[in-house]
Tab-separated table of C-alpha atoms and ligand atoms in Angstrom:
chain	number	residue	atom	x	y	z
A	5	UNK	CA	35.888	31.351	-3.729
A	6	UNK	CA	35.356	27.680	-4.465
A	7	UNK	CA	38.009	25.204	-3.373
A	8	UNK	CA	37.415	22.879	-6.277
A	9	UNK	CA	35.548	22.999	-9.566
A	10	UNK	CA	34.906	19.918	-11.651
A	11	UNK	CA	34.311	21.354	-15.051
A	12	UNK	CA	32.423	19.982	-18.007
A	13	UNK	CA	31.438	16.564	-16.644
A	14	UNK	CA	28.304	14.651	-17.621
A	15	UNK	CA	26.466	14.319	-14.343
A	16	UNK	CA	24.535	11.147	-13.554
A	17	UNK	CA	22.238	11.016	-10.561
A	18	UNK	CA	19.528	8.526	-9.643
A	19	UNK	CA	17.014	10.976	-11.105
A	20	UNK	CA	18.597	11.741	-14.468
A	21	UNK	CA	21.605	13.035	-16.376
A	22	UNK	CA	22.783	16.465	-17.509
A	23	UNK	CA	25.952	18.432	-18.202
A	24	UNK	CA	27.099	20.793	-15.447
A	25	UNK	CA	30.027	22.249	-13.553
A	26	UNK	CA	30.181	21.212	-9.905
A	27	UNK	CA	31.720	23.429	-7.219
A	28	UNK	CA	33.042	22.341	-3.831
A	29	UNK	CA	33.721	24.411	-0.705
A	30	UNK	CA	35.558	22.538	2.023
A	31	UNK	CA	34.013	19.092	2.389
A	32	UNK	CA	30.675	19.877	0.741
A	33	UNK	CA	29.111	20.449	-2.650
A	34	UNK	CA	28.448	24.179	-2.940
A	35	UNK	CA	27.002	24.594	-6.423
A	36	UNK	CA	25.901	22.963	-9.643
A	37	UNK	CA	25.872	25.335	-12.590
A	38	UNK	CA	25.625	25.442	-16.354
A	39	UNK	CA	28.765	24.155	-18.116
A	40	UNK	CA	31.526	26.755	-18.284
A	41	UNK	CA	29.999	29.074	-15.686
A	42	UNK	CA	32.005	28.092	-12.589
A	43	UNK	CA	35.480	29.450	-13.086
A	44	UNK	CA	36.925	30.929	-9.902
A	45	UNK	CA	38.414	28.077	-7.857
A	46	UNK	CA	41.618	27.096	-6.089
A	47	UNK	CA	41.703	23.858	-8.070
A	48	UNK	CA	40.013	22.745	-11.286
A	49	UNK	CA	39.512	19.244	-12.625
A	50	UNK	CA	38.679	18.992	-16.320
A	51	UNK	CA	35.973	16.349	-16.613
A	52	UNK	CA	35.202	16.745	-20.333
A	53	UNK	CA	34.136	13.372	-21.701
A	54	UNK	CA	33.827	11.886	-18.215
A	55	UNK	CA	30.803	10.828	-16.193
A	56	UNK	CA	30.447	12.439	-12.763
A	57	UNK	CA	28.530	10.324	-10.238
A	58	UNK	CA	27.817	10.630	-6.527
A	59	UNK	CA	30.424	8.558	-4.660
A	60	UNK	CA	29.238	4.995	-4.312
A	61	UNK	CA	27.802	3.678	-1.070
A	62	UNK	CA	28.532	0.017	-0.385
A	63	UNK	CA	26.210	-1.076	2.427
A	64	UNK	CA	27.617	-4.586	2.755
A	65	UNK	CA	31.360	-5.078	3.250
A	66	UNK	CA	33.469	-7.150	5.617
A	67	UNK	CA	36.813	-5.452	6.272
A	68	UNK	CA	39.291	-7.286	8.464
A	69	UNK	CA	36.839	-10.184	8.633
A	70	UNK	CA	37.734	-13.421	10.387
A	71	UNK	CA	36.027	-16.768	10.426
A	72	UNK	CA	36.327	-19.543	12.998
A	73	UNK	CA	37.251	-22.675	11.026
A	74	UNK	CA	38.639	-25.973	12.271
A	75	UNK	CA	39.206	-24.603	15.757
A	76	UNK	CA	41.106	-21.446	14.752
A	77	UNK	CA	40.455	-17.956	13.453
A	78	UNK	CA	41.170	-17.440	9.746
A	79	UNK	CA	41.801	-13.720	9.095
A	80	UNK	CA	41.113	-11.876	5.828
A	81	UNK	CA	44.128	-10.368	4.051
A	82	UNK	CA	42.753	-6.854	4.293
A	83	UNK	CA	41.593	-4.668	7.139
A	84	UNK	CA	39.766	-1.351	7.470
A	85	UNK	CA	42.797	0.555	6.122
A	86	UNK	CA	43.533	-1.550	3.061
A	87	UNK	CA	39.950	-2.677	2.427
A	88	UNK	CA	38.652	0.886	2.381
A	89	UNK	CA	41.573	1.899	0.127
A	90	UNK	CA	40.451	-0.770	-2.357
A	91	UNK	CA	36.885	0.479	-2.064
A	92	UNK	CA	38.060	4.039	-2.813
A	93	UNK	CA	40.053	2.794	-5.805
A	94	UNK	CA	36.795	1.272	-7.086
A	95	UNK	CA	34.742	4.473	-6.800
A	96	UNK	CA	33.197	3.908	-3.368
A	97	UNK	CA	33.191	6.711	-0.809
A	98	UNK	CA	31.091	5.198	2.004
A	99	UNK	CA	31.075	1.657	3.339
A	100	UNK	CA	28.832	-0.036	5.871
A	101	UNK	CA	30.500	-2.913	7.682
A	102	UNK	CA	29.374	-5.096	10.573
A	103	UNK	CA	29.957	-5.306	14.302
A	104	UNK	CA	29.542	-9.033	14.810
A	105	UNK	CA	28.994	-9.964	18.430
A	106	UNK	CA	31.506	-12.457	19.827
A	107	UNK	CA	32.330	-12.100	23.556
A	108	UNK	CA	30.936	-8.643	24.291
A	109	UNK	CA	27.515	-7.026	24.527
A	110	UNK	CA	26.145	-5.441	21.330
A	111	UNK	CA	27.004	-1.846	22.253
A	112	UNK	CA	30.507	-2.796	23.406
A	113	UNK	CA	30.941	-4.758	20.158
A	114	UNK	CA	30.166	-1.612	18.171
A	115	UNK	CA	32.690	0.351	20.251
A	116	UNK	CA	35.339	-2.334	19.711
A	117	UNK	CA	34.712	-2.416	15.966
A	118	UNK	CA	34.980	1.381	15.826
A	119	UNK	CA	38.312	0.950	17.590
A	120	UNK	CA	39.495	-1.225	14.669
A	121	UNK	CA	38.377	1.332	12.087
A	122	UNK	CA	38.996	4.805	13.518
A	123	UNK	CA	42.356	6.270	12.576
A	124	UNK	CA	42.828	3.637	9.866
A	125	UNK	CA	39.803	3.696	7.578
A	126	UNK	CA	40.217	6.045	4.596
A	127	UNK	CA	36.481	6.404	3.869
A	128	UNK	CA	33.468	7.368	5.939
A	129	UNK	CA	31.844	4.271	7.368
A	130	UNK	CA	28.920	2.999	9.384
A	131	UNK	CA	28.192	-0.281	11.151
A	132	UNK	CA	25.390	-2.837	11.216
A	133	UNK	CA	25.453	-4.608	14.611
A	134	UNK	CA	25.049	-8.377	14.294
A	135	UNK	CA	23.455	-9.922	17.388
A	136	UNK	CA	24.422	-13.546	17.860
A	137	UNK	CA	22.745	-14.485	21.153
A	138	UNK	CA	19.117	-15.098	22.006
A	139	UNK	CA	19.190	-13.533	25.451
A	140	UNK	CA	16.897	-10.907	27.000
A	141	UNK	CA	19.991	-8.738	27.708
A	142	UNK	CA	20.895	-8.765	24.044
A	143	UNK	CA	17.435	-7.742	22.924
A	144	UNK	CA	17.277	-5.117	25.665
A	145	UNK	CA	20.396	-3.537	24.128
A	146	UNK	CA	18.672	-2.698	20.828
A	147	UNK	CA	17.448	0.774	21.895
A	148	UNK	CA	21.032	1.610	22.940
A	149	UNK	CA	22.234	0.517	19.491
A	150	UNK	CA	19.765	2.939	17.915
A	151	UNK	CA	21.119	5.643	20.247
A	152	UNK	CA	24.660	4.736	19.174
A	153	UNK	CA	23.762	5.528	15.551
A	154	UNK	CA	23.316	1.931	14.406
A	155	UNK	CA	19.635	1.476	13.493
A	156	UNK	CA	20.204	-1.394	11.020
A	157	UNK	CA	20.901	-4.830	12.454
A	158	UNK	CA	22.115	-7.956	10.725
A	159	UNK	CA	21.040	-11.351	11.952
A	160	UNK	CA	22.581	-14.554	10.669
A	161	UNK	CA	19.966	-17.269	10.239
A	162	UNK	CA	22.836	-19.753	9.678
A	163	UNK	CA	26.394	-20.424	11.007
A	164	UNK	CA	25.211	-22.074	14.245
A	165	UNK	CA	28.475	-23.977	14.687
A	166	UNK	CA	30.488	-20.760	14.242
A	167	UNK	CA	28.449	-19.161	17.030
A	168	UNK	CA	27.043	-16.518	14.724
A	169	UNK	CA	23.444	-17.669	14.330
A	170	UNK	CA	20.634	-15.613	15.830
A	171	UNK	CA	17.558	-17.791	16.254
A	172	UNK	CA	13.994	-16.995	15.187
A	173	UNK	CA	13.188	-15.536	18.611
A	174	UNK	CA	15.877	-12.891	18.156
A	175	UNK	CA	14.610	-12.181	14.652
A	176	UNK	CA	11.002	-11.818	15.787
A	177	UNK	CA	11.878	-9.585	18.728
A	178	UNK	CA	14.379	-7.466	16.817
A	179	UNK	CA	11.793	-6.792	14.103
A	180	UNK	CA	9.258	-5.840	16.759
A	181	UNK	CA	11.636	-3.578	18.734
A	182	UNK	CA	13.015	-1.733	15.678
A	183	UNK	CA	9.597	-1.232	14.117
A	184	UNK	CA	9.292	2.324	12.767
A	185	UNK	CA	12.805	3.348	13.849
A	186	UNK	CA	15.171	0.830	12.349
A	187	UNK	CA	15.421	-2.247	10.222
A	188	UNK	CA	16.573	-5.818	10.553
A	189	UNK	CA	18.756	-7.323	7.870
A	190	UNK	CA	19.097	-11.059	7.470
A	191	UNK	CA	21.623	-13.487	6.080
A	192	UNK	CA	18.866	-15.879	5.078
A	193	UNK	CA	19.744	-19.555	4.810
A	194	UNK	CA	18.031	-22.484	6.536
A	195	UNK	CA	20.636	-23.630	9.031
A	196	UNK	CA	19.294	-27.107	9.817
A	197	UNK	CA	18.950	-28.173	6.186
A	198	UNK	CA	22.332	-26.760	5.137
A	199	UNK	CA	24.041	-28.421	8.119
A	200	UNK	CA	22.348	-31.755	7.408
A	201	UNK	CA	23.294	-31.613	3.725
A	202	UNK	CA	26.879	-30.757	4.663
A	203	UNK	CA	27.188	-33.648	7.133
A	204	UNK	CA	25.804	-36.063	4.557
A	205	UNK	CA	28.177	-34.738	1.894
A	206	UNK	CA	31.157	-35.263	4.238
A	207	UNK	CA	30.045	-38.807	5.107
A	208	UNK	CA	29.671	-39.668	1.436
A	209	UNK	CA	32.930	-38.011	0.412
A	210	UNK	CA	31.271	-35.317	-1.711
A	211	UNK	CA	33.358	-32.280	-0.794
A	212	UNK	CA	34.201	-30.630	-4.129
A	213	UNK	CA	33.164	-27.019	-4.811
A	214	UNK	CA	30.023	-28.003	-6.733
A	215	UNK	CA	29.047	-30.195	-3.759
A	216	UNK	CA	29.143	-27.009	-1.680
A	217	UNK	CA	26.594	-25.362	-3.995
A	218	UNK	CA	24.452	-28.529	-3.903
A	219	UNK	CA	24.457	-28.443	-0.098
A	220	UNK	CA	22.688	-25.074	-0.249
A	221	UNK	CA	20.158	-25.239	-3.096
A	222	UNK	CA	17.855	-22.304	-3.828
A	223	UNK	CA	15.195	-23.528	-1.391
A	224	UNK	CA	17.666	-23.231	1.528
A	225	UNK	CA	17.688	-19.472	0.961
A	226	UNK	CA	14.039	-19.162	-0.070
A	227	UNK	CA	12.752	-20.999	3.019
A	228	UNK	CA	14.667	-18.683	5.354
A	229	UNK	CA	13.445	-15.619	3.472
A	230	UNK	CA	9.879	-16.907	3.627
A	231	UNK	CA	10.181	-17.293	7.398
A	232	UNK	CA	11.711	-13.858	7.845
A	233	UNK	CA	9.001	-12.288	5.677
A	234	UNK	CA	6.327	-13.923	7.810
A	235	UNK	CA	7.915	-12.533	10.970
A	236	UNK	CA	8.213	-9.070	9.393
A	237	UNK	CA	4.534	-9.188	8.484
A	238	UNK	CA	3.555	-10.348	11.938
A	239	UNK	CA	5.531	-7.601	13.705
A	240	UNK	CA	5.159	-4.752	11.200
A	241	UNK	CA	8.960	-4.365	11.259
A	242	UNK	CA	11.112	-3.605	8.206
A	243	UNK	CA	13.131	-6.494	6.788
A	244	UNK	CA	16.260	-5.999	4.664
A	245	UNK	CA	17.420	-9.081	2.801
A	246	UNK	CA	21.190	-9.120	2.323
A	247	UNK	CA	22.632	-10.915	-0.732
A	248	UNK	CA	19.470	-12.357	-2.256
A	249	UNK	CA	20.627	-14.872	-4.862
A	250	UNK	CA	17.815	-17.277	-5.827
A	251	UNK	CA	14.927	-16.701	-8.229
A	252	UNK	CA	12.431	-18.318	-5.835
A	253	UNK	CA	13.346	-15.670	-3.255
A	254	UNK	CA	12.335	-12.915	-5.671
A	255	UNK	CA	8.886	-14.431	-6.059
A	256	UNK	CA	8.510	-14.488	-2.272
A	257	UNK	CA	9.565	-10.829	-2.010
A	258	UNK	CA	7.079	-9.849	-4.731
A	259	UNK	CA	4.231	-11.676	-3.008
A	260	UNK	CA	5.116	-10.202	0.379
A	261	UNK	CA	5.281	-6.663	-1.016
A	262	UNK	CA	1.911	-7.118	-2.665
A	263	UNK	CA	0.383	-7.845	0.745
A	264	UNK	CA	2.094	-4.866	2.353
A	265	UNK	CA	5.116	-6.436	4.074
A	266	UNK	CA	7.895	-3.888	4.532
A	267	UNK	CA	10.781	-5.596	2.764
A	268	UNK	CA	13.829	-4.284	0.933
A	269	UNK	CA	16.051	-6.661	-1.035
A	270	UNK	CA	19.699	-6.443	-2.036
A	271	UNK	CA	21.735	-8.608	-4.348
A	272	UNK	CA	25.493	-8.474	-4.916
A	273	UNK	CA	27.610	-7.818	-7.990
A	274	UNK	CA	28.876	-11.417	-8.096
A	275	UNK	CA	25.374	-12.938	-8.231
A	276	UNK	CA	24.680	-10.753	-11.280
A	277	UNK	CA	27.924	-11.532	-13.105
A	278	UNK	CA	29.069	-15.060	-12.194
A	279	UNK	CA	27.225	-18.382	-12.209
A	280	UNK	CA	27.678	-21.760	-10.534
A	281	UNK	CA	29.584	-23.078	-13.557
A	282	UNK	CA	32.738	-21.677	-11.929
A	283	UNK	CA	32.499	-24.408	-9.274
A	284	UNK	CA	33.502	-26.934	-11.967
A	285	UNK	CA	36.791	-25.083	-12.568
A	286	UNK	CA	40.121	-26.196	-11.195
A	287	UNK	CA	40.083	-23.136	-8.891
A	288	UNK	CA	36.330	-23.524	-8.213
A	289	UNK	CA	36.845	-23.661	-4.450
A	290	UNK	CA	37.927	-20.020	-4.454
A	291	UNK	CA	34.403	-18.999	-5.519
A	292	UNK	CA	32.814	-20.464	-2.403
A	293	UNK	CA	30.602	-17.850	-0.811
A	294	UNK	CA	27.273	-17.934	0.965
A	295	UNK	CA	24.721	-18.065	-0.507
A	296	UNK	CA	26.490	-19.948	-3.322
A	297	UNK	CA	26.694	-18.649	-6.878
A	298	UNK	CA	23.580	-19.797	-8.749
A	299	UNK	CA	22.527	-21.004	-12.201
A	300	UNK	CA	22.411	-18.801	-15.278
A	301	UNK	CA	18.605	-18.824	-14.983
A	302	UNK	CA	18.952	-17.289	-11.526
A	303	UNK	CA	21.368	-14.654	-12.845
A	304	UNK	CA	18.805	-13.668	-15.488
A	305	UNK	CA	16.015	-13.623	-12.887
A	306	UNK	CA	18.101	-11.305	-10.686
A	307	UNK	CA	18.570	-8.864	-13.572
A	308	UNK	CA	14.814	-9.016	-14.077
A	309	UNK	CA	14.429	-8.244	-10.354
A	310	UNK	CA	16.738	-5.250	-10.774
A	311	UNK	CA	14.647	-4.078	-13.708
A	312	UNK	CA	11.313	-4.497	-11.937
A	313	UNK	CA	12.501	-2.745	-8.769
A	314	UNK	CA	12.162	-5.847	-6.576
A	315	UNK	CA	15.889	-5.525	-5.930
A	316	UNK	CA	16.778	-2.063	-4.625
A	317	UNK	CA	20.520	-2.333	-3.968
A	318	UNK	CA	23.602	-4.008	-5.460
A	319	UNK	CA	26.298	-4.343	-2.794
A	320	UNK	CA	29.643	-6.144	-2.893
A	321	UNK	CA	29.565	-8.380	0.241
A	322	UNK	CA	33.325	-7.910	-0.016
A	323	UNK	CA	35.340	-10.391	1.993
A	324	UNK	CA	39.106	-10.261	1.476
A	325	UNK	CA	40.410	-13.797	2.002
A	326	UNK	CA	43.574	-14.301	-0.037
A	327	UNK	CA	44.394	-17.327	-2.182
A	328	UNK	CA	46.266	-19.109	0.632
A	329	UNK	CA	43.214	-18.895	2.902
A	330	UNK	CA	40.886	-20.072	0.141
A	331	UNK	CA	43.235	-22.854	-1.029
A	332	UNK	CA	43.185	-24.610	2.338
A	333	UNK	CA	39.838	-25.999	1.139
A	334	UNK	CA	40.888	-26.985	-2.369
A	335	UNK	CA	39.740	-30.574	-1.747
A	336	UNK	CA	37.132	-29.978	0.936
A	337	UNK	CA	34.577	-27.196	0.771
A	338	UNK	CA	34.038	-27.247	4.536
A	339	UNK	CA	37.572	-25.846	4.964
A	340	UNK	CA	37.088	-22.797	2.705
A	341	UNK	CA	36.474	-19.446	4.377
A	342	UNK	CA	33.354	-18.163	2.601
A	343	UNK	CA	33.268	-14.862	0.748
A	344	UNK	CA	34.635	-13.098	-2.330
A	345	UNK	CA	36.918	-10.053	-2.628
A	346	UNK	CA	34.889	-7.664	-4.768
A	347	UNK	CA	34.729	-4.159	-3.285
A	348	UNK	CA	36.881	-2.621	-6.043
A	349	UNK	CA	35.006	-4.273	-8.892
A	350	UNK	CA	31.388	-3.319	-8.182
A	351	UNK	CA	31.235	-0.278	-10.472
A	352	UNK	CA	32.931	-1.761	-13.581
A	353	UNK	CA	30.945	-4.997	-13.165
A	354	UNK	CA	27.549	-3.307	-13.018
A	355	UNK	CA	28.466	-0.690	-15.610
A	356	UNK	CA	29.520	-3.410	-18.062
A	357	UNK	CA	26.991	-6.174	-17.360
A	358	UNK	CA	24.195	-3.693	-16.627
A	359	UNK	CA	24.575	-0.433	-18.561
A	360	UNK	CA	26.720	-1.516	-21.524
A	361	UNK	CA	24.663	-4.709	-21.860
A	362	UNK	CA	21.535	-2.530	-22.173
A	363	UNK	CA	19.918	-3.968	-19.025
A	364	UNK	CA	19.820	-0.796	-16.929
A	365	UNK	CA	20.228	2.938	-17.436
A	366	UNK	CA	23.025	5.002	-15.935
A	367	UNK	CA	20.645	6.703	-13.437
A	368	UNK	CA	19.362	3.286	-12.349
A	369	UNK	CA	22.967	2.173	-11.830
A	370	UNK	CA	23.618	5.210	-9.614
A	371	UNK	CA	20.486	4.422	-7.632
A	372	UNK	CA	21.478	0.768	-7.077
A	373	UNK	CA	25.092	1.522	-6.140
A	374	UNK	CA	24.741	4.811	-4.255
A	375	UNK	CA	21.451	6.625	-3.758
A	376	UNK	CA	19.171	3.753	-2.737
A	377	UNK	CA	21.573	2.378	-0.097
A	378	UNK	CA	22.135	5.917	1.233
A	379	UNK	CA	18.378	6.440	1.566
A	380	UNK	CA	17.621	3.011	3.019
A	381	UNK	CA	20.357	3.215	5.658
A	382	UNK	CA	19.779	6.809	6.767
A	383	UNK	CA	22.724	8.507	5.039
A	384	UNK	CA	20.841	10.550	2.432
A	385	UNK	CA	21.288	13.364	1.350
A	386	UNK	CA	24.658	13.662	3.088
A	387	UNK	CA	25.690	10.669	0.953
A	388	UNK	CA	24.320	9.288	-2.320
A	389	UNK	CA	23.400	12.706	-3.746
A	390	UNK	CA	24.881	15.553	-5.780
A	391	UNK	CA	23.007	18.348	-4.041
A	392	UNK	CA	24.309	21.604	-2.601
A	393	UNK	CA	25.112	20.742	1.020
A	394	UNK	CA	25.788	17.048	0.344
A	395	UNK	CA	29.266	15.776	1.158
A	396	UNK	CA	31.566	16.263	-1.834
A	397	UNK	CA	31.784	12.510	-2.424
A	398	UNK	CA	32.248	12.053	-6.143
A	399	UNK	CA	33.459	9.571	-8.689
A	400	UNK	CA	34.664	10.369	-12.191
A	401	UNK	CA	34.305	7.571	-14.714
A	402	UNK	CA	35.726	7.262	-18.212
A	403	UNK	CA	32.854	5.737	-20.186
A	404	UNK	CA	35.133	4.648	-23.006
A	405	UNK	CA	37.961	2.919	-21.119
A	406	UNK	CA	38.038	-0.879	-21.144
A	407	UNK	CA	40.450	-2.972	-19.138
A	408	UNK	CA	41.028	-6.616	-18.353
A	409	UNK	CA	40.594	-7.411	-14.680
A	410	UNK	CA	43.428	-8.800	-12.608
A	411	UNK	CA	44.243	-8.752	-8.902
A	412	UNK	CA	46.442	-5.720	-9.538
A	413	UNK	CA	43.567	-3.692	-11.030
A	414	UNK	CA	43.131	-2.100	-7.588
A	415	UNK	CA	45.269	-1.164	-4.695
A	416	UNK	CA	44.631	-4.257	-2.528
A	417	UNK	CA	46.565	-6.804	-0.477
A	418	UNK	CA	44.234	-9.565	-1.709
A	419	UNK	CA	46.213	-11.516	-4.307
A	420	UNK	CA	43.383	-12.887	-6.452
A	421	UNK	CA	40.095	-11.806	-7.975
A	422	UNK	CA	37.029	-13.822	-8.921
A	423	UNK	CA	36.685	-11.596	-11.999
A	424	UNK	CA	40.160	-12.385	-13.432
A	425	UNK	CA	40.291	-11.940	-17.204
A	426	UNK	CA	36.921	-10.183	-17.536
A	427	UNK	CA	37.015	-7.319	-20.009
A	428	UNK	CA	35.245	-4.427	-18.277
A	429	UNK	CA	34.408	-0.767	-18.860
A	430	UNK	CA	33.340	1.858	-16.340
A	431	UNK	CA	36.600	2.216	-14.446
A	432	UNK	CA	36.844	5.159	-12.064
A	433	UNK	CA	39.372	7.785	-13.061
A	434	UNK	CA	39.216	9.537	-9.700
A	435	UNK	CA	37.373	9.151	-6.413
A	436	UNK	CA	36.853	12.242	-4.288
A	437	UNK	CA	35.795	11.854	-0.664
A	438	UNK	CA	34.629	14.946	1.222
A	439	UNK	CA	36.392	17.182	-1.284
A	440	UNK	CA	39.742	15.340	-1.265
A	441	UNK	CA	40.992	13.229	-4.167
A	442	UNK	CA	41.248	9.872	-2.433
A	443	UNK	CA	42.019	7.569	-5.374
A	444	UNK	CA	43.168	7.925	-8.966
A	445	UNK	CA	43.311	5.281	-11.697
A	446	UNK	CA	42.766	2.392	-9.272
A	447	UNK	CA	45.326	3.563	-6.716
A	448	UNK	CA	44.377	5.000	-3.347
A	449	UNK	CA	46.319	8.076	-2.343
A	450	UNK	CA	47.804	7.574	1.090
A	451	UNK	CA	49.364	11.022	1.279
A	452	UNK	CA	46.412	12.291	3.270
A	453	UNK	CA	45.589	11.073	6.731
A	454	UNK	CA	43.224	8.134	7.260
A	455	UNK	CA	40.351	10.550	7.423
A	456	UNK	CA	37.320	8.274	7.348
A	457	UNK	CA	34.733	9.070	9.983
A	458	UNK	CA	32.094	6.990	11.697
A	459	UNK	CA	28.647	8.002	10.440
A	460	UNK	CA	26.015	7.832	13.195
A	461	UNK	CA	22.681	7.167	11.553
A	462	UNK	CA	19.045	7.519	12.434
A	463	UNK	CA	16.078	6.018	10.675
A	464	UNK	CA	13.735	8.009	12.931
A	465	UNK	CA	10.421	6.580	11.814
A	466	UNK	CA	11.002	7.132	8.117
A	467	UNK	CA	12.129	3.697	7.019
A	468	UNK	CA	10.221	3.278	3.825
A	469	UNK	CA	10.254	0.074	1.860
A	470	UNK	CA	9.783	0.775	-1.831
A	471	UNK	CA	6.241	0.350	-3.083
A	472	UNK	CA	5.309	-1.129	-6.448
A	473	UNK	CA	7.556	0.596	-8.967
A	474	UNK	CA	7.637	1.412	-12.625
A	475	UNK	CA	9.982	-0.862	-14.508
A	476	UNK	CA	13.459	0.507	-15.020
A	477	UNK	CA	13.504	-0.404	-18.666
A	478	UNK	CA	16.933	-0.198	-20.209
A	479	UNK	CA	17.566	1.972	-23.227
A	480	UNK	CA	18.116	5.365	-21.635
A	481	UNK	CA	21.552	4.165	-20.568
A	482	UNK	CA	22.590	3.621	-24.129
A	483	UNK	CA	21.160	7.007	-24.988
A	484	UNK	CA	23.016	8.597	-22.113
A	485	UNK	CA	26.207	6.914	-23.063
A	486	UNK	CA	25.783	7.857	-26.698
A	487	UNK	CA	25.470	11.466	-25.647
A	488	UNK	CA	28.730	11.267	-23.709
A	489	UNK	CA	30.542	9.511	-26.525
A	490	UNK	CA	29.349	12.150	-28.976
A	491	UNK	CA	30.518	14.828	-26.574
A	492	UNK	CA	33.917	13.218	-26.285
A	493	UNK	CA	34.283	13.088	-30.051
A	494	UNK	CA	33.292	16.754	-30.270
A	495	UNK	CA	35.895	17.768	-27.721
A	496	UNK	CA	38.712	15.651	-29.139
B	27	URP	O1	30.171	-15.891	1.998
B	27	URP	C1	30.001	-14.770	2.477
B	27	URP	N1	28.899	-14.078	2.239
B	27	URP	N2	30.933	-14.250	3.264
B	27	URP	C2	30.849	-12.992	3.841
B	27	URP	C3	31.289	-13.013	5.246
B	27	URP	C4	30.539	-13.945	6.135
B	27	URP	O2	31.205	-14.553	6.956
B	27	URP	O3	29.294	-14.015	6.056
B	28	ZN	ZN1	25.752	-12.748	4.936
B	29	ZN	ZN1	28.210	-10.492	4.081
């Protein structure tokens, strides 16, 4: 007997869309069957008129983040417990966070970060170790990180003064050591130029939010990406570019791919839905994140990159600093902790600005938000798939519901949202993680235990960067949506 049947939903996977019943036994998907054919179950959810997607995988979040600013640590308002609850409320069932090296060795840093998450996190999670020291001991620890289930590193090419920067020697060696069995992700910004521009801005009294964006123009990102691509080519390693934001960077990725460099690029929901005009607003300082929000031309170029397949993933880069933390830099951008709270908003943002706007199809959305990150980071088909045997990680979406965003749209301790006032569709009705309803209507259910588990991963020689791809021309999404709307009308 099945434990759960989700009946009559319109299933969207990265490959296509169809109507089916979905059956769950324990924590796993047991069956997909023609509508109306799965009846015997302990519990039934009626999904008529709803979209049923694989639970979203967010491969770039910072839960319980802290930044060293003006001689002290500034903590985010959320932690693994509350941050993952917000993620669940937004349709996400797996998050990948970071283990950023501070005083410990890389392996010990992973263990310490697991100590912060285990017993508190409500979703399954994995970690990208971030190495911050250019020492032989650090590089020698990489094989042990692979053994510990963390085959994807993140290296900061900036934040020297915060002690987070890994220099080019670490990048070169990490790409070489992980070749064929892991990947190296980069936060790509040219440190020297950004630091120089910042010092000059301070000296000249230019410290407003738009001055922040001007201190890190597109070329600051593009130069660092160019350098990282060269090192990836030289070593044969796989490069993952976190939060690509500038149109020049896309051109570099396209050229590198054409000559066979193994590179995978991600952008984030905010770079696709906000532009640098917000820095002129009275609350512009709150939008400070790195890389900065870009021009409307960049936003359009990023959507083009999504369409062409140059961009494979849309993550959140969630960072939960509350308004008090952000407002300390109201008059001086150097005092603002960087990052935007966005983990709950990723699905409605991309559904509305992507699918409803006719830019991408529903299957392409599922690929960007779930399947591609699961495949790239070694979680597929346990995650990112609706296959018999996959974890029963599911999200039900009402394609017709529209709501205006506010900080209270999700269960979150963060008291503001960069998307305030946006009218969005694509809100999750329910999020199911390993067979358990974890969130409903934007609220995370805390009645269950904090049951998230650490996901050890392996990329065991099968890290594949996408090759040249067919364009993901929009149009099917509208068709798909039309079909669901028609179905809803029929059933009502
Ligand atoms: O501005 C960004 N991307 N913040 C995320 C967290 C960090 O410190 O990089
Ligand atoms: Zn970053
Ligand atoms: Zn980040």
